[in-house]
Tab-separated table of C-alpha atoms in Angstrom:
chain	number	residue	atom	x	y	z
A	1	UNK	CA	-111.106	91.166	-23.507
A	2	UNK	CA	-108.993	90.920	-20.382
A	3	UNK	CA	-105.445	90.163	-20.543
A	4	UNK	CA	-102.723	89.246	-18.019
A	5	UNK	CA	-102.783	90.680	-14.452
A	6	UNK	CA	-100.543	93.459	-13.509
A	7	UNK	CA	-97.805	92.455	-10.950
A	8	UNK	CA	-97.898	94.130	-7.437
A	9	UNK	CA	-94.965	96.417	-8.531
A	10	UNK	CA	-96.815	97.469	-11.656
A	11	UNK	CA	-99.738	98.402	-9.488
A	12	UNK	CA	-97.424	100.350	-7.221
A	13	UNK	CA	-96.150	102.386	-10.162
A	14	UNK	CA	-99.831	103.240	-11.203
A	15	UNK	CA	-100.571	104.164	-7.687
A	16	UNK	CA	-97.580	106.530	-7.366
A	17	UNK	CA	-98.791	108.469	-10.429
A	18	UNK	CA	-99.581	112.217	-9.787
A	19	UNK	CA	-99.427	115.451	-11.580
A	20	UNK	CA	-96.111	116.290	-10.193
A	21	UNK	CA	-94.779	112.711	-10.139
A	22	UNK	CA	-95.560	111.150	-13.592
A	23	UNK	CA	-94.241	107.694	-13.514
A	24	UNK	CA	-93.430	107.290	-17.188
A	25	UNK	CA	-90.124	106.343	-18.878
A	26	UNK	CA	-89.006	108.014	-21.929
A	27	UNK	CA	-86.517	108.054	-24.795
A	28	UNK	CA	-85.254	110.375	-27.496
A	29	UNK	CA	-84.164	108.406	-30.520
A	30	UNK	CA	-82.352	110.761	-33.076
A	31	UNK	CA	-81.837	110.204	-36.851
A	32	UNK	CA	-79.754	111.727	-39.421
A	33	UNK	CA	-81.373	111.371	-42.802
A	34	UNK	CA	-79.671	111.783	-46.092
A	35	UNK	CA	-82.713	113.449	-47.791
A	36	UNK	CA	-86.106	115.043	-47.271
A	37	UNK	CA	-87.929	113.756	-44.161
A	38	UNK	CA	-91.579	112.778	-45.067
A	39	UNK	CA	-93.455	113.205	-41.893
A	40	UNK	CA	-96.957	112.056	-43.009
A	41	UNK	CA	-95.378	108.813	-44.247
A	42	UNK	CA	-93.414	108.236	-41.206
A	43	UNK	CA	-96.435	108.791	-38.770
A	44	UNK	CA	-98.571	106.464	-40.830
A	45	UNK	CA	-95.920	103.814	-40.752
A	46	UNK	CA	-95.479	104.250	-36.873
A	47	UNK	CA	-99.180	103.920	-36.400
A	48	UNK	CA	-99.484	100.748	-38.515
A	49	UNK	CA	-96.576	99.153	-36.579
A	50	UNK	CA	-97.958	100.359	-33.050
A	51	UNK	CA	-101.325	98.728	-33.859
A	52	UNK	CA	-99.538	95.383	-34.253
A	53	UNK	CA	-98.034	95.436	-30.652
A	54	UNK	CA	-100.686	94.003	-28.257
A	55	UNK	CA	-99.183	95.860	-25.176
A	56	UNK	CA	-99.737	99.191	-26.904
A	57	UNK	CA	-103.517	98.415	-27.461
A	58	UNK	CA	-104.204	97.592	-23.749
A	59	UNK	CA	-105.082	99.828	-20.838
A	60	UNK	CA	-105.173	98.948	-17.034
A	61	UNK	CA	-108.496	97.882	-15.628
A	62	UNK	CA	-109.338	97.231	-12.006
A	63	UNK	CA	-110.001	93.559	-11.144
A	64	UNK	CA	-112.330	91.963	-8.594
A	65	UNK	CA	-109.935	89.551	-7.251
A	66	UNK	CA	-107.547	89.789	-5.551
A	67	UNK	CA	-108.475	92.973	-3.800
A	68	UNK	CA	-106.614	95.992	-5.347
A	69	UNK	CA	-105.371	94.034	-8.489
A	70	UNK	CA	-105.630	95.114	-11.984
A	71	UNK	CA	-105.485	93.490	-15.404
A	72	UNK	CA	-104.624	94.693	-18.860
A	73	UNK	CA	-107.523	94.963	-21.152
A	74	UNK	CA	-108.028	95.711	-24.810
A	75	UNK	CA	-109.155	99.350	-25.322
A	76	UNK	CA	-112.184	99.127	-27.470
A	77	UNK	CA	-111.645	102.643	-28.690
A	78	UNK	CA	-108.004	102.191	-29.539
A	79	UNK	CA	-106.689	104.213	-32.534
A	80	UNK	CA	-103.027	104.189	-32.801
A	81	UNK	CA	-102.771	107.464	-34.606
A	82	UNK	CA	-104.354	109.247	-31.604
A	83	UNK	CA	-101.225	108.416	-29.615
A	84	UNK	CA	-98.751	109.751	-32.371
A	85	UNK	CA	-98.095	113.407	-33.065
A	86	UNK	CA	-95.864	115.289	-35.486
A	87	UNK	CA	-94.249	118.545	-34.474
A	88	UNK	CA	-92.044	120.618	-36.636
A	89	UNK	CA	-89.696	123.051	-34.611
A	90	UNK	CA	-89.246	126.396	-36.264
A	91	UNK	CA	-87.369	128.390	-33.380
A	92	UNK	CA	-83.867	129.309	-34.474
A	93	UNK	CA	-83.043	130.666	-31.028
A	94	UNK	CA	-82.941	127.600	-28.813
A	95	UNK	CA	-79.406	126.445	-28.214
A	96	UNK	CA	-80.710	122.867	-27.862
A	97	UNK	CA	-84.309	122.829	-29.566
A	98	UNK	CA	-84.787	119.089	-29.039
A	99	UNK	CA	-84.035	119.208	-25.300
A	100	UNK	CA	-86.343	122.244	-24.826
A	101	UNK	CA	-89.315	120.559	-26.606
A	102	UNK	CA	-88.796	117.240	-24.846
A	103	UNK	CA	-88.689	119.042	-21.368
A	104	UNK	CA	-92.240	120.240	-22.013
A	105	UNK	CA	-93.422	116.837	-23.363
A	106	UNK	CA	-91.871	114.881	-20.625
A	107	UNK	CA	-93.643	116.815	-17.843
A	108	UNK	CA	-96.981	115.936	-19.134
A	109	UNK	CA	-98.597	112.818	-17.428
A	110	UNK	CA	-100.191	110.079	-19.457
A	111	UNK	CA	-103.881	109.412	-19.354
A	112	UNK	CA	-104.022	106.313	-17.211
A	113	UNK	CA	-107.625	105.572	-18.623
A	114	UNK	CA	-106.044	104.880	-21.985
A	115	UNK	CA	-103.155	102.727	-23.309
A	116	UNK	CA	-100.121	104.074	-21.437
A	117	UNK	CA	-97.851	105.453	-24.149
A	118	UNK	CA	-97.277	108.565	-26.276
A	119	UNK	CA	-95.121	109.143	-29.445
A	120	UNK	CA	-93.959	112.385	-31.080
A	121	UNK	CA	-92.166	112.710	-34.350
A	122	UNK	CA	-90.102	115.906	-34.013
A	123	UNK	CA	-88.582	117.539	-37.338
A	124	UNK	CA	-86.942	120.839	-37.974
A	125	UNK	CA	-83.834	120.018	-35.857
A	126	UNK	CA	-80.311	121.413	-36.751
A	127	UNK	CA	-78.569	119.655	-39.604
A	128	UNK	CA	-81.759	118.273	-40.958
A	129	UNK	CA	-82.122	115.592	-38.229
A	130	UNK	CA	-85.290	114.359	-36.833
A	131	UNK	CA	-86.262	112.446	-33.650
A	132	UNK	CA	-88.785	110.212	-32.096
A	133	UNK	CA	-89.887	110.957	-28.466
A	134	UNK	CA	-91.450	107.804	-26.935
A	135	UNK	CA	-93.067	107.815	-23.555
A	136	UNK	CA	-94.101	104.545	-21.660
A	137	UNK	CA	-95.642	104.280	-18.249
A	138	UNK	CA	-93.618	102.341	-15.757
A	139	UNK	CA	-96.494	100.060	-15.002
A	140	UNK	CA	-96.395	98.872	-18.689
A	141	UNK	CA	-92.799	97.503	-18.594
A	142	UNK	CA	-89.265	98.009	-17.374
A	143	UNK	CA	-86.226	99.198	-19.418
A	144	UNK	CA	-85.613	95.769	-21.103
A	145	UNK	CA	-89.404	95.507	-22.097
A	146	UNK	CA	-89.257	99.233	-23.231
A	147	UNK	CA	-86.472	98.404	-25.686
A	148	UNK	CA	-88.491	95.483	-27.063
A	149	UNK	CA	-91.508	97.801	-27.688
A	150	UNK	CA	-89.293	100.546	-29.223
A	151	UNK	CA	-87.760	98.040	-31.663
A	152	UNK	CA	-91.298	96.946	-32.791
A	153	UNK	CA	-91.894	100.445	-33.986
A	154	UNK	CA	-88.680	100.386	-36.039
A	155	UNK	CA	-87.664	98.392	-39.197
A	156	UNK	CA	-87.437	94.770	-38.806
A	157	UNK	CA	-84.162	93.355	-37.570
A	158	UNK	CA	-82.523	90.332	-39.276
A	159	UNK	CA	-83.624	87.308	-37.223
A	160	UNK	CA	-80.781	84.945	-35.760
A	161	UNK	CA	-81.382	81.444	-36.704
A	162	UNK	CA	-83.026	79.336	-34.050
A	163	UNK	CA	-81.213	76.491	-32.480
A	164	UNK	CA	-82.939	73.280	-32.562
A	165	UNK	CA	-84.310	71.977	-29.226
A	166	UNK	CA	-82.231	69.357	-27.756
A	167	UNK	CA	-84.934	67.258	-26.175
A	168	UNK	CA	-84.512	68.398	-22.608
A	169	UNK	CA	-85.970	66.444	-19.867
A	170	UNK	CA	-88.899	68.316	-18.203
A	171	UNK	CA	-88.453	69.122	-14.573
A	172	UNK	CA	-90.017	66.749	-11.977
A	173	UNK	CA	-93.145	67.959	-10.183
A	174	UNK	CA	-92.596	69.468	-6.986
A	175	UNK	CA	-93.413	67.598	-3.755
A	176	UNK	CA	-95.593	69.173	-0.950
A	177	UNK	CA	-92.362	69.293	1.181
A	178	UNK	CA	-90.681	71.297	-1.620
A	179	UNK	CA	-93.602	73.690	-1.761
A	180	UNK	CA	-93.446	74.278	1.903
A	181	UNK	CA	-89.691	74.753	1.822
A	182	UNK	CA	-90.093	77.374	-0.981
A	183	UNK	CA	-92.802	79.345	0.976
A	184	UNK	CA	-90.772	79.380	3.961
A	185	UNK	CA	-87.620	80.489	2.061
A	186	UNK	CA	-89.616	83.228	0.387
A	187	UNK	CA	-90.986	84.523	3.672
A	188	UNK	CA	-87.581	84.527	5.205
A	189	UNK	CA	-86.075	86.368	2.147
A	190	UNK	CA	-88.812	89.025	2.287
A	191	UNK	CA	-88.096	89.523	6.045
A	192	UNK	CA	-84.458	89.886	5.274
A	193	UNK	CA	-84.961	92.394	2.491
A	194	UNK	CA	-87.411	94.337	4.632
A	195	UNK	CA	-84.920	94.505	7.546
A	196	UNK	CA	-82.163	95.744	5.368
A	197	UNK	CA	-84.321	98.278	3.756
A	198	UNK	CA	-85.330	99.704	7.235
A	199	UNK	CA	-81.589	99.718	8.324
A	200	UNK	CA	-80.719	101.682	5.188
A	201	UNK	CA	-83.044	104.578	5.708
A	202	UNK	CA	-81.510	107.875	6.730
A	203	UNK	CA	-82.933	110.505	9.037
A	204	UNK	CA	-81.738	113.534	7.304
A	205	UNK	CA	-83.366	114.486	4.064
A	206	UNK	CA	-81.421	114.131	0.891
A	207	UNK	CA	-78.919	117.003	0.239
A	208	UNK	CA	-80.531	117.314	-3.371
A	209	UNK	CA	-84.140	117.010	-2.586
A	210	UNK	CA	-86.687	118.986	-4.485
A	211	UNK	CA	-90.068	120.397	-4.084
A	212	UNK	CA	-93.102	118.933	-5.983
A	213	UNK	CA	-93.214	120.441	-9.569
A	214	UNK	CA	-94.904	119.648	-12.843
A	215	UNK	CA	-91.844	121.143	-14.767
A	216	UNK	CA	-89.067	118.952	-16.124
A	217	UNK	CA	-85.660	119.782	-17.606
A	218	UNK	CA	-83.990	117.327	-20.081
A	219	UNK	CA	-80.333	117.172	-21.033
A	220	UNK	CA	-78.765	114.848	-23.657
A	221	UNK	CA	-74.972	113.736	-23.310
A	222	UNK	CA	-72.950	111.634	-25.706
A	223	UNK	CA	-69.622	109.900	-24.567
A	224	UNK	CA	-67.310	107.897	-26.765
A	225	UNK	CA	-67.089	104.254	-25.981
A	226	UNK	CA	-63.500	104.097	-27.139
A	227	UNK	CA	-62.627	106.586	-24.379
A	228	UNK	CA	-64.562	104.611	-21.806
A	229	UNK	CA	-62.542	101.473	-22.898
A	230	UNK	CA	-59.311	103.367	-22.671
A	231	UNK	CA	-60.120	104.419	-19.024
A	232	UNK	CA	-60.976	100.762	-18.174
A	233	UNK	CA	-57.594	99.559	-19.506
A	234	UNK	CA	-55.720	102.076	-17.398
A	235	UNK	CA	-57.764	101.520	-14.165
A	236	UNK	CA	-59.710	98.452	-14.313
A	237	UNK	CA	-63.359	97.882	-13.413
A	238	UNK	CA	-66.343	97.669	-15.723
A	239	UNK	CA	-67.722	100.128	-18.215
A	240	UNK	CA	-70.593	100.705	-15.755
A	241	UNK	CA	-68.096	101.521	-13.076
A	242	UNK	CA	-66.405	104.060	-15.325
A	243	UNK	CA	-69.698	105.795	-16.193
A	244	UNK	CA	-70.790	105.936	-12.468
A	245	UNK	CA	-67.463	107.463	-11.641
A	246	UNK	CA	-67.984	110.165	-14.392
A	247	UNK	CA	-71.423	110.786	-13.301
A	248	UNK	CA	-70.170	111.163	-9.571
A	249	UNK	CA	-67.613	113.870	-10.716
A	250	UNK	CA	-70.399	115.712	-12.736
A	251	UNK	CA	-72.687	115.615	-9.556
A	252	UNK	CA	-69.893	116.975	-7.453
A	253	UNK	CA	-69.310	119.947	-9.666
A	254	UNK	CA	-73.126	120.426	-9.993
A	255	UNK	CA	-73.567	120.473	-6.210
A	256	UNK	CA	-70.535	122.986	-5.814
A	257	UNK	CA	-72.072	125.249	-8.434
A	258	UNK	CA	-75.459	125.147	-6.605
A	259	UNK	CA	-73.570	126.325	-3.346
A	260	UNK	CA	-73.819	122.993	-1.606
A	261	UNK	CA	-71.033	121.250	0.188
A	262	UNK	CA	-69.687	118.094	-1.545
A	263	UNK	CA	-66.480	117.357	0.359
A	264	UNK	CA	-66.678	114.351	2.823
A	265	UNK	CA	-70.143	113.417	1.328
A	266	UNK	CA	-71.667	110.791	-0.857
A	267	UNK	CA	-74.910	110.727	-2.762
A	268	UNK	CA	-76.782	107.282	-2.607
A	269	UNK	CA	-78.021	106.144	-6.125
A	270	UNK	CA	-80.476	103.340	-6.673
A	271	UNK	CA	-79.204	101.253	-9.582
A	272	UNK	CA	-82.087	99.251	-10.925
A	273	UNK	CA	-81.139	95.659	-11.954
A	274	UNK	CA	-83.355	93.555	-14.314
A	275	UNK	CA	-84.076	90.034	-12.912
A	276	UNK	CA	-85.887	89.100	-16.056
A	277	UNK	CA	-85.161	85.581	-17.029
A	278	UNK	CA	-83.978	84.554	-20.627
A	279	UNK	CA	-87.394	82.913	-21.237
A	280	UNK	CA	-89.455	85.741	-19.757
A	281	UNK	CA	-91.857	87.698	-21.959
A	282	UNK	CA	-89.897	90.618	-23.174
A	283	UNK	CA	-93.015	92.941	-23.454
A	284	UNK	CA	-94.244	92.037	-19.892
A	285	UNK	CA	-94.299	94.150	-16.753
A	286	UNK	CA	-91.485	95.016	-14.359
A	287	UNK	CA	-88.894	92.397	-13.307
A	288	UNK	CA	-86.673	94.447	-11.097
A	289	UNK	CA	-84.251	94.515	-8.209
A	290	UNK	CA	-81.520	96.982	-7.573
A	291	UNK	CA	-78.333	98.066	-5.741
A	292	UNK	CA	-77.802	101.001	-3.540
A	293	UNK	CA	-74.457	102.639	-4.486
A	294	UNK	CA	-72.721	105.423	-2.446
A	295	UNK	CA	-71.450	107.735	-5.116
A	296	UNK	CA	-68.178	109.391	-3.942
A	297	UNK	CA	-68.919	113.023	-4.688
A	298	UNK	CA	-66.719	114.010	-1.824
A	299	UNK	CA	-63.599	112.841	-3.595
A	300	UNK	CA	-62.046	115.461	-5.890
A	301	UNK	CA	-59.392	113.027	-7.514
A	302	UNK	CA	-61.118	111.214	-10.498
A	303	UNK	CA	-59.134	108.020	-10.083
A	304	UNK	CA	-59.898	107.734	-6.422
A	305	UNK	CA	-63.601	108.304	-7.507
A	306	UNK	CA	-63.429	105.379	-9.878
A	307	UNK	CA	-61.561	103.091	-7.418
A	308	UNK	CA	-64.275	103.888	-4.724
A	309	UNK	CA	-67.126	103.090	-7.142
A	310	UNK	CA	-65.348	99.907	-7.998
A	311	UNK	CA	-65.209	98.801	-4.439
A	312	UNK	CA	-68.789	99.832	-3.918
A	313	UNK	CA	-70.249	97.972	-6.813
A	314	UNK	CA	-68.125	94.869	-6.066
A	315	UNK	CA	-69.742	94.678	-2.693
A	316	UNK	CA	-73.201	95.020	-4.347
A	317	UNK	CA	-72.525	92.250	-6.896
A	318	UNK	CA	-71.056	89.987	-4.216
A	319	UNK	CA	-74.390	90.188	-2.177
A	320	UNK	CA	-76.474	89.804	-5.348
A	321	UNK	CA	-79.476	91.652	-6.720
A	322	UNK	CA	-82.014	89.649	-4.476
A	323	UNK	CA	-80.405	90.617	-1.235
A	324	UNK	CA	-79.771	93.991	0.604
A	325	UNK	CA	-81.681	97.169	0.688
A	326	UNK	CA	-81.366	97.817	-2.999
A	327	UNK	CA	-83.729	94.748	-3.582
A	328	UNK	CA	-86.713	96.620	-2.291
A	329	UNK	CA	-88.468	96.386	-5.734
A	330	UNK	CA	-88.483	92.616	-5.116
A	331	UNK	CA	-90.073	93.285	-1.823
A	332	UNK	CA	-92.608	95.563	-3.266
A	333	UNK	CA	-93.468	92.915	-5.932
A	334	UNK	CA	-94.364	90.362	-3.230
A	335	UNK	CA	-96.687	92.534	-1.424
A	336	UNK	CA	-100.555	92.357	-1.993
A	337	UNK	CA	-101.766	94.982	-4.605
A	338	UNK	CA	-104.292	96.350	-2.168
A	339	UNK	CA	-101.342	97.329	0.114
A	340	UNK	CA	-99.864	99.373	-2.809
A	341	UNK	CA	-103.186	101.072	-3.476
A	342	UNK	CA	-103.321	102.192	0.205
A	343	UNK	CA	-99.645	103.087	0.814
A	344	UNK	CA	-97.776	103.517	-2.299
A	345	UNK	CA	-97.966	107.503	-2.429
A	346	UNK	CA	-96.697	107.558	1.247
A	347	UNK	CA	-93.966	105.223	0.403
A	348	UNK	CA	-92.939	107.134	-2.610
A	349	UNK	CA	-92.701	110.348	-0.407
A	350	UNK	CA	-90.191	108.425	1.756
A	351	UNK	CA	-87.991	107.694	-1.215
A	352	UNK	CA	-85.451	110.445	-0.263
A	353	UNK	CA	-84.927	108.711	3.119
A	354	UNK	CA	-83.490	105.688	1.111
A	355	UNK	CA	-81.895	107.123	-1.997
A	356	UNK	CA	-81.054	110.463	-3.595
A	357	UNK	CA	-81.395	109.707	-7.310
A	358	UNK	CA	-81.976	106.788	-9.760
A	359	UNK	CA	-79.203	105.926	-12.243
A	360	UNK	CA	-80.402	103.126	-14.564
A	361	UNK	CA	-78.851	101.513	-17.640
A	362	UNK	CA	-81.176	100.474	-20.443
A	363	UNK	CA	-79.914	97.529	-22.588
A	364	UNK	CA	-79.569	98.401	-26.334
A	365	UNK	CA	-78.108	95.613	-28.420
A	366	UNK	CA	-75.539	96.770	-31.111
A	367	UNK	CA	-77.793	95.842	-34.087
A	368	UNK	CA	-78.037	98.755	-36.648
A	369	UNK	CA	-81.436	100.350	-36.014
A	370	UNK	CA	-83.514	102.063	-38.805
A	371	UNK	CA	-86.798	103.688	-39.432
A	372	UNK	CA	-87.946	103.597	-43.002
A	373	UNK	CA	-84.391	102.921	-43.932
A	374	UNK	CA	-82.932	106.019	-41.936
A	375	UNK	CA	-80.326	105.046	-39.474
A	376	UNK	CA	-80.669	105.743	-35.762
A	377	UNK	CA	-77.996	108.187	-34.539
A	378	UNK	CA	-78.615	108.202	-30.846
A	379	UNK	CA	-80.762	106.631	-28.231
A	380	UNK	CA	-81.230	108.898	-25.035
A	381	UNK	CA	-83.343	107.242	-22.259
A	382	UNK	CA	-85.039	108.928	-19.379
A	383	UNK	CA	-85.958	107.553	-16.039
A	384	UNK	CA	-88.879	108.900	-14.030
A	385	UNK	CA	-88.267	111.040	-11.029
A	386	UNK	CA	-89.249	109.758	-7.514
A	387	UNK	CA	-91.136	112.240	-5.423
A	388	UNK	CA	-89.063	115.007	-3.950
A	389	UNK	CA	-86.019	114.021	-6.063
A	390	UNK	CA	-84.213	116.571	-8.165
A	391	UNK	CA	-82.384	114.413	-10.664
A	392	UNK	CA	-82.676	111.087	-12.540
A	393	UNK	CA	-80.126	109.751	-15.032
A	394	UNK	CA	-80.494	106.918	-17.471
A	395	UNK	CA	-77.632	105.561	-19.604
A	396	UNK	CA	-77.767	103.552	-22.955
A	397	UNK	CA	-74.837	102.257	-25.012
A	398	UNK	CA	-75.414	102.057	-28.724
A	399	UNK	CA	-72.879	101.480	-31.426
A	400	UNK	CA	-69.815	103.700	-30.701
A	401	UNK	CA	-71.383	105.995	-28.118
A	402	UNK	CA	-72.724	106.050	-24.532
A	403	UNK	CA	-75.933	108.204	-24.541
A	404	UNK	CA	-76.933	109.837	-21.224
A	405	UNK	CA	-80.418	111.121	-20.582
A	406	UNK	CA	-80.667	113.718	-17.674
A	407	UNK	CA	-84.018	114.395	-16.228
A	408	UNK	CA	-84.399	117.272	-13.669
A	409	UNK	CA	-87.130	118.658	-11.472
A	410	UNK	CA	-87.665	122.165	-13.028
A	411	UNK	CA	-88.412	123.775	-9.572
A	412	UNK	CA	-84.924	122.679	-8.241
A	413	UNK	CA	-82.838	122.848	-11.388
A	414	UNK	CA	-83.554	125.861	-13.516
A	415	UNK	CA	-80.852	124.832	-16.109
A	416	UNK	CA	-79.794	121.311	-16.712
A	417	UNK	CA	-76.905	122.635	-18.757
A	418	UNK	CA	-74.527	122.829	-15.870
A	419	UNK	CA	-74.974	119.080	-15.082
A	420	UNK	CA	-74.634	118.143	-18.782
A	421	UNK	CA	-71.363	120.087	-18.976
A	422	UNK	CA	-70.269	118.605	-15.818
A	423	UNK	CA	-70.605	115.133	-17.324
A	424	UNK	CA	-68.332	116.050	-20.229
A	425	UNK	CA	-65.814	117.884	-17.923
A	426	UNK	CA	-65.662	114.827	-15.646
A	427	UNK	CA	-65.118	112.431	-18.466
A	428	UNK	CA	-62.386	114.531	-19.809
A	429	UNK	CA	-60.507	114.642	-16.386
A	430	UNK	CA	-60.802	110.793	-16.125
A	431	UNK	CA	-59.584	110.322	-19.569
A	432	UNK	CA	-56.619	112.475	-18.814
A	433	UNK	CA	-55.439	110.172	-16.206
A	434	UNK	CA	-55.440	107.210	-18.699
């Protein structure tokens, strides 16, 4: 049975898929149990819950109309347990066994002929911890929708009481004149976005571009939200500004350690922004726009970096997520699906002309999350790497910590540890100023 149609942007993510550019998001969710871990019971519980989520039972299927379109269809051969694996790590010599295992797991593309997800239960971690590794194709959903799917696999959250409807008046039907005005406005908006995207392209390649590779390197970093708040109180801005400034300092040190010039230079980050409405279907496809932020890696002073990020993000927010070169996901979503099938791979290869890396924030509400009664200790998201890009960074704030997932191209970054250490060092330097 056929389900909803994939948006043009969802089709674009499918068309960009390749062996060296797998377009899936990921997350490592860690747990600290008080007793023995019953792996067989956990995998059975996860399979039972996955089978109840409609989105996880569906696979993409080509549609006849419009040309190039695709729809979600129930997989007649779906068995949830076939998407779930248990792995017990026995190596005592890995300094970070979860990152090492997850790096190999992350580099393997999903089978696009099946439901687009994969889940691993990983036991045998230091201090008796275990982890869930969840992989979701970007065509399936964006970060906000990914959280909704992940929560469906965990224990039920307490439901907030629903407010009674206040008998709102339904909107009046649109007149033909209104429809014409809307169509003209949409066309002008697309033309404005396209123009700003073209103006934002750069002739030299990214200073941190990377060759195609099937290898991935993952790093997990945890920061204290109390320290982020302390920096905000001292220097202003938002928590997101502080994190971007910390990442800018880490990227500066990382470039210098690689023998690259950082002074008098910026790195351009694509900052995805969800434009999903409050009433939108939380498990639906991608509802994205974005900002382009010039990260001040050329500044050595941590406070100057933070102030530069604040100015840059203030300009972005004043323009809004529907305007400017960072809004090209909106433009992509308004193009015909057939155009993506013909040109998405070429457009993906041009990504380094527009931005150097992606830094995304995944919304995680502060509810206490558990699996079979065991509390979640950490939530580390991962963003897919665009073609020819060396690094992608995803951030999630959960409870009292900011969790940062680093994903690097294995051919360009042999050890992500220097970047992980750079994040901690950059945070410490900025905290010293507060």
